[in-house]
Short mmCIF file of C-alpha atoms in Angstrom, two decimals:
data_model
loop_
_atom_site.label_atom_id
_atom_site.label_comp_id
_atom_site.label_asym_id
_atom_site.label_seq_id
_atom_site.Cartn_x
_atom_site.Cartn_y
_atom_site.Cartn_z
CA UNK A 91 -35.86 6.79 0.56
CA UNK A 92 -35.24 3.07 0.24
CA UNK A 93 -36.44 2.55 3.81
CA UNK A 94 -39.62 4.54 3.19
CA UNK A 95 -40.21 2.66 -0.06
CA UNK A 96 -39.81 -0.69 1.71
CA UNK A 97 -42.14 0.42 4.51
CA UNK A 98 -44.81 1.56 2.05
CA UNK A 99 -44.39 -1.69 0.12
CA UNK A 100 -44.88 -3.65 3.35
CA UNK A 101 -48.07 -1.71 4.13
CA UNK A 102 -49.34 -2.28 0.60
CA UNK A 103 -48.64 -6.01 0.89
CA UNK A 104 -50.49 -6.11 4.23
CA UNK A 105 -53.47 -4.15 2.88
CA UNK A 106 -56.77 -5.99 2.35
CA UNK A 107 -58.59 -4.16 -0.41
CA UNK A 108 -60.04 -6.99 -2.52
CA UNK A 109 -61.82 -9.87 -0.81
CA UNK A 110 -62.35 -13.37 -2.18
CA UNK A 111 -64.31 -16.04 -0.36
CA UNK A 112 -63.57 -19.76 -0.38
CA UNK A 113 -64.91 -22.60 1.77
CA UNK A 114 -63.26 -24.88 4.26
CA UNK A 115 -62.07 -28.32 3.15
CA UNK A 116 -65.37 -30.00 4.03
CA UNK A 117 -67.29 -31.01 0.91
CA UNK A 118 -70.47 -29.04 0.26
CA UNK A 119 -73.63 -30.62 -1.09
CA UNK A 120 -74.56 -27.53 -3.10
CA UNK A 121 -72.90 -24.44 -4.51
CA UNK A 122 -73.28 -21.03 -2.90
CA UNK A 123 -73.27 -17.40 -3.91
CA UNK A 124 -70.17 -15.69 -2.55
CA UNK A 125 -71.61 -12.16 -2.85
CA UNK A 126 -73.33 -11.96 0.59
CA UNK A 127 -70.19 -13.18 2.33
CA UNK A 128 -67.96 -10.81 0.37
CA UNK A 129 -70.26 -7.94 1.32
CA UNK A 130 -70.33 -8.93 5.01
CA UNK A 131 -66.52 -9.02 5.21
CA UNK A 132 -66.18 -5.73 3.32
CA UNK A 133 -68.79 -4.18 5.60
CA UNK A 134 -66.78 -5.20 8.67
CA UNK A 135 -63.58 -3.82 7.16
CA UNK A 136 -65.42 -0.61 6.27
CA UNK A 137 -66.43 -0.19 9.91
CA UNK A 138 -62.90 -1.03 11.04
CA UNK A 139 -60.57 0.49 8.42
CA UNK A 140 -57.43 -0.04 10.51
CA UNK A 141 -58.05 -3.79 10.31
CA UNK A 142 -57.59 -3.73 6.55
CA UNK A 143 -53.95 -4.31 7.45
CA UNK A 144 -53.56 -8.06 7.91
CA UNK A 145 -51.41 -7.82 11.02
CA UNK A 146 -54.12 -5.70 12.69
CA UNK A 147 -57.06 -7.89 11.65
CA UNK A 148 -59.03 -9.34 14.58
CA UNK A 149 -60.33 -12.57 13.07
CA UNK A 150 -62.38 -13.47 16.14
CA UNK A 151 -64.33 -10.23 15.96
CA UNK A 152 -64.66 -10.60 12.20
CA UNK A 153 -66.17 -14.08 12.62
CA UNK A 154 -68.59 -12.80 15.25
CA UNK A 155 -69.72 -9.96 12.96
CA UNK A 156 -70.27 -12.19 9.91
CA UNK A 157 -72.01 -14.86 12.01
CA UNK A 158 -74.40 -12.27 13.45
CA UNK A 159 -75.22 -11.12 9.91
CA UNK A 160 -75.29 -14.56 8.27
CA UNK A 161 -76.16 -17.22 10.89
CA UNK A 162 -75.24 -20.15 8.62
CA UNK A 163 -71.57 -19.13 8.96
CA UNK A 164 -69.70 -20.80 11.81
CA UNK A 165 -66.32 -19.10 11.33
CA UNK A 166 -64.33 -16.85 9.00
CA UNK A 167 -60.57 -17.15 8.69
CA UNK A 168 -57.96 -15.34 6.63
CA UNK A 169 -56.66 -18.16 4.44
CA UNK A 170 -54.09 -16.64 2.08
CA UNK A 171 -52.95 -13.53 0.22
CA UNK A 172 -52.68 -14.41 -3.49
CA UNK A 173 -51.56 -10.92 -4.52
CA UNK A 174 -50.97 -7.34 -3.49
CA UNK A 175 -53.97 -5.91 -1.60
CA UNK A 176 -55.85 -9.21 -2.12
CA UNK A 177 -56.99 -11.65 0.55
CA UNK A 178 -58.75 -15.01 0.51
CA UNK A 179 -61.10 -15.70 3.42
CA UNK A 180 -62.18 -19.28 4.22
CA UNK A 181 -65.81 -19.64 5.30
CA UNK A 182 -66.81 -22.56 7.50
CA UNK A 183 -70.55 -23.22 7.30
CA UNK A 184 -72.55 -24.72 10.13
CA UNK A 185 -73.27 -28.44 9.87
CA UNK A 186 -76.93 -29.23 10.64
CA UNK A 187 -77.80 -32.04 13.01
CA UNK A 188 -81.57 -31.59 12.84
CA UNK A 189 -84.26 -29.56 11.15
CA UNK A 190 -87.91 -28.56 11.25
CA UNK A 191 -90.21 -27.07 8.67
CA UNK A 192 -92.15 -24.14 10.13
CA UNK A 193 -94.70 -22.27 8.04
CA UNK A 194 -93.21 -23.76 4.83
CA UNK A 195 -89.74 -22.55 5.87
CA UNK A 196 -87.03 -25.10 6.57
CA UNK A 197 -84.83 -24.33 9.57
CA UNK A 198 -81.71 -26.15 10.74
CA UNK A 199 -79.70 -26.39 13.93
CA UNK A 200 -76.07 -27.31 14.54
CA UNK A 201 -74.49 -29.18 17.45
CA UNK A 202 -74.12 -25.93 19.41
CA UNK A 203 -77.84 -25.23 19.20
CA UNK A 204 -77.50 -22.35 16.72
CA UNK A 205 -80.48 -22.02 14.37
CA UNK A 206 -80.02 -21.04 10.72
CA UNK A 207 -81.89 -21.26 7.41
CA UNK A 208 -79.28 -21.82 4.65
CA UNK A 209 -77.74 -25.28 4.57
CA UNK A 210 -75.00 -26.22 2.11
CA UNK A 211 -74.45 -29.77 3.42
CA UNK A 212 -76.59 -32.89 3.23
CA UNK A 213 -79.98 -32.52 4.90
CA UNK A 214 -80.01 -33.93 8.45
CA UNK A 215 -81.72 -37.25 9.08
CA UNK A 216 -83.43 -35.95 12.22
CA UNK A 217 -86.57 -33.90 11.66
CA UNK A 218 -89.07 -32.72 14.24
CA UNK A 219 -92.54 -34.25 13.85
CA UNK A 220 -95.05 -31.66 15.04
CA UNK A 221 -98.01 -33.28 16.81
CA UNK A 222 -98.69 -30.28 19.05
CA UNK A 223 -101.62 -28.88 17.10
CA UNK A 224 -100.37 -25.34 17.84
CA UNK A 225 -101.45 -22.92 15.13
CA UNK A 226 -98.94 -20.55 13.48
CA UNK A 227 -100.76 -17.57 15.01
CA UNK A 228 -99.55 -18.69 18.45
CA UNK A 229 -95.90 -18.02 17.70
CA UNK A 230 -94.81 -21.26 16.08
CA UNK A 231 -91.62 -19.78 14.67
CA UNK A 232 -90.40 -18.42 18.02
CA UNK A 233 -91.15 -21.68 19.81
CA UNK A 234 -89.65 -23.66 16.93
CA UNK A 235 -86.25 -21.97 16.96
CA UNK A 236 -85.96 -22.54 20.70
CA UNK A 237 -86.85 -26.20 20.28
CA UNK A 238 -84.34 -26.55 17.47
CA UNK A 239 -81.61 -25.15 19.66
CA UNK A 240 -82.50 -27.60 22.42
CA UNK A 241 -82.73 -30.51 19.99
CA UNK A 242 -79.33 -29.73 18.50
CA UNK A 243 -77.72 -30.05 21.92
CA UNK A 244 -79.63 -33.27 22.66
CA UNK A 245 -78.56 -34.88 19.37
CA UNK A 246 -74.92 -33.92 19.88
CA UNK A 247 -74.70 -34.99 23.52
CA UNK A 248 -76.60 -38.21 22.93
CA UNK A 249 -74.12 -39.01 20.16
CA UNK A 250 -71.23 -38.51 22.59
CA UNK A 251 -72.76 -41.26 24.74
CA UNK A 252 -73.23 -43.66 21.82
CA UNK A 253 -76.90 -42.97 21.09
CA UNK A 254 -78.28 -41.85 17.72
CA UNK A 255 -81.46 -39.78 17.68
CA UNK A 256 -83.61 -40.78 14.70
CA UNK A 257 -86.77 -38.77 15.33
CA UNK A 258 -88.00 -35.95 17.53
CA UNK A 259 -91.69 -35.42 18.26
CA UNK A 260 -93.42 -32.33 19.63
CA UNK A 261 -96.33 -33.94 21.53
CA UNK A 262 -99.92 -32.84 21.28
CA UNK A 263 -101.13 -29.86 23.34
CA UNK A 264 -97.67 -28.81 24.54
CA UNK A 265 -94.79 -26.64 23.40
CA UNK A 266 -92.43 -27.28 26.33
CA UNK A 267 -91.85 -31.02 25.87
CA UNK A 268 -89.85 -32.84 23.23
CA UNK A 269 -89.88 -36.60 22.76
CA UNK A 270 -87.03 -38.36 20.99
CA UNK A 271 -86.63 -41.86 19.57
CA UNK A 272 -83.24 -43.54 19.49
CA UNK A 273 -81.83 -45.86 16.86
CA UNK A 274 -82.48 -49.51 17.64
CA UNK A 275 -84.75 -48.73 20.61
CA UNK A 276 -88.57 -48.59 20.60
CA UNK A 277 -88.67 -46.49 23.77
CA UNK A 278 -89.63 -42.84 23.45
CA UNK A 279 -87.76 -40.46 25.78
CA UNK A 280 -89.65 -37.45 27.16
CA UNK A 281 -87.55 -34.29 27.62
CA UNK A 282 -88.35 -30.79 28.89
CA UNK A 283 -86.94 -27.83 26.99
CA UNK A 284 -86.88 -25.79 30.23
CA UNK A 285 -84.25 -28.11 31.75
CA UNK A 286 -80.65 -28.48 30.63
CA UNK A 287 -80.14 -30.82 27.67
CA UNK A 288 -76.94 -32.33 29.09
CA UNK A 289 -78.55 -33.25 32.43
CA UNK A 290 -81.50 -34.94 30.75
CA UNK A 291 -79.34 -36.86 28.29
CA UNK A 292 -77.25 -38.11 31.21
CA UNK A 293 -80.40 -39.20 33.08
CA UNK A 294 -81.65 -40.84 29.88
CA UNK A 295 -78.43 -42.83 29.45
CA UNK A 296 -78.54 -44.05 33.06
CA UNK A 297 -82.21 -45.06 32.78
CA UNK A 298 -81.63 -46.93 29.53
CA UNK A 299 -78.67 -48.82 30.98
CA UNK A 300 -80.72 -49.73 34.05
CA UNK A 301 -83.65 -50.98 31.98
CA UNK A 302 -81.40 -52.87 29.57
CA UNK A 303 -79.67 -54.69 32.44
CA UNK A 304 -83.09 -55.96 33.50
CA UNK A 305 -84.29 -56.83 30.01
CA UNK A 306 -87.01 -54.17 30.02
CA UNK A 307 -88.18 -52.11 27.02
CA UNK A 308 -90.90 -49.69 28.21
CA UNK A 309 -93.05 -47.57 25.93
CA UNK A 310 -91.47 -44.36 27.19
CA UNK A 311 -88.98 -42.93 29.70
CA UNK A 312 -89.67 -39.56 31.32
CA UNK A 313 -86.55 -37.65 32.45
CA UNK A 314 -88.11 -34.20 32.71
CA UNK A 315 -87.70 -34.07 36.50
CA UNK A 316 -84.16 -33.76 37.86
CA UNK A 317 -82.89 -36.87 39.63
CA UNK A 318 -85.90 -38.99 38.64
CA UNK A 319 -86.81 -41.18 35.69
CA UNK A 320 -90.31 -42.54 35.23
CA UNK A 321 -91.14 -45.23 32.68
CA UNK A 322 -94.13 -47.19 31.43
#
């Protein structure tokens, strides 16, 4: 009887019945409503009742489920168990590196190129300037989210090489090119969203080093073609 009682007590202690949501240690710029995140976690546990036991909880799958439902979430982690059948889950929100206002809706993108709408941190300094002239009827939102994903990778990888992107411009009459301006440099860099961001940033860095060594500051550098860099 004692053994059964201890076993049932262990199962009760492991049970996740009540969910509370907290945030990671990073300071937020604004408060947030915990209800959607509570509901998303409870929904996952409802679909996977066996995982209500903490030792059986697959946190990787839980994070993937919540992220698919609420894109602004980067990760979910079981943080603590303050009481019997209670569990605290820590939510890590995505940190935006750039944004773009499309049809009066502000979108953001993180360093992994993931696009989301809700931002709880400071607004990013990099915003896309749309000079394309493309009307909303031509699928601006679809094109925009793809560009944001590409830009997020460019900003992150440029930062790894010591460059800070201050502005991104979608040139006139095109939706497949993105021009970026770097801090402390007047040169505009032309990039193609159909080519890998990492390859183009690497070509950009090499071209800038070459031009700097020769005291040149052209109006633009074009790295859209692999293995070549044109400038003027």
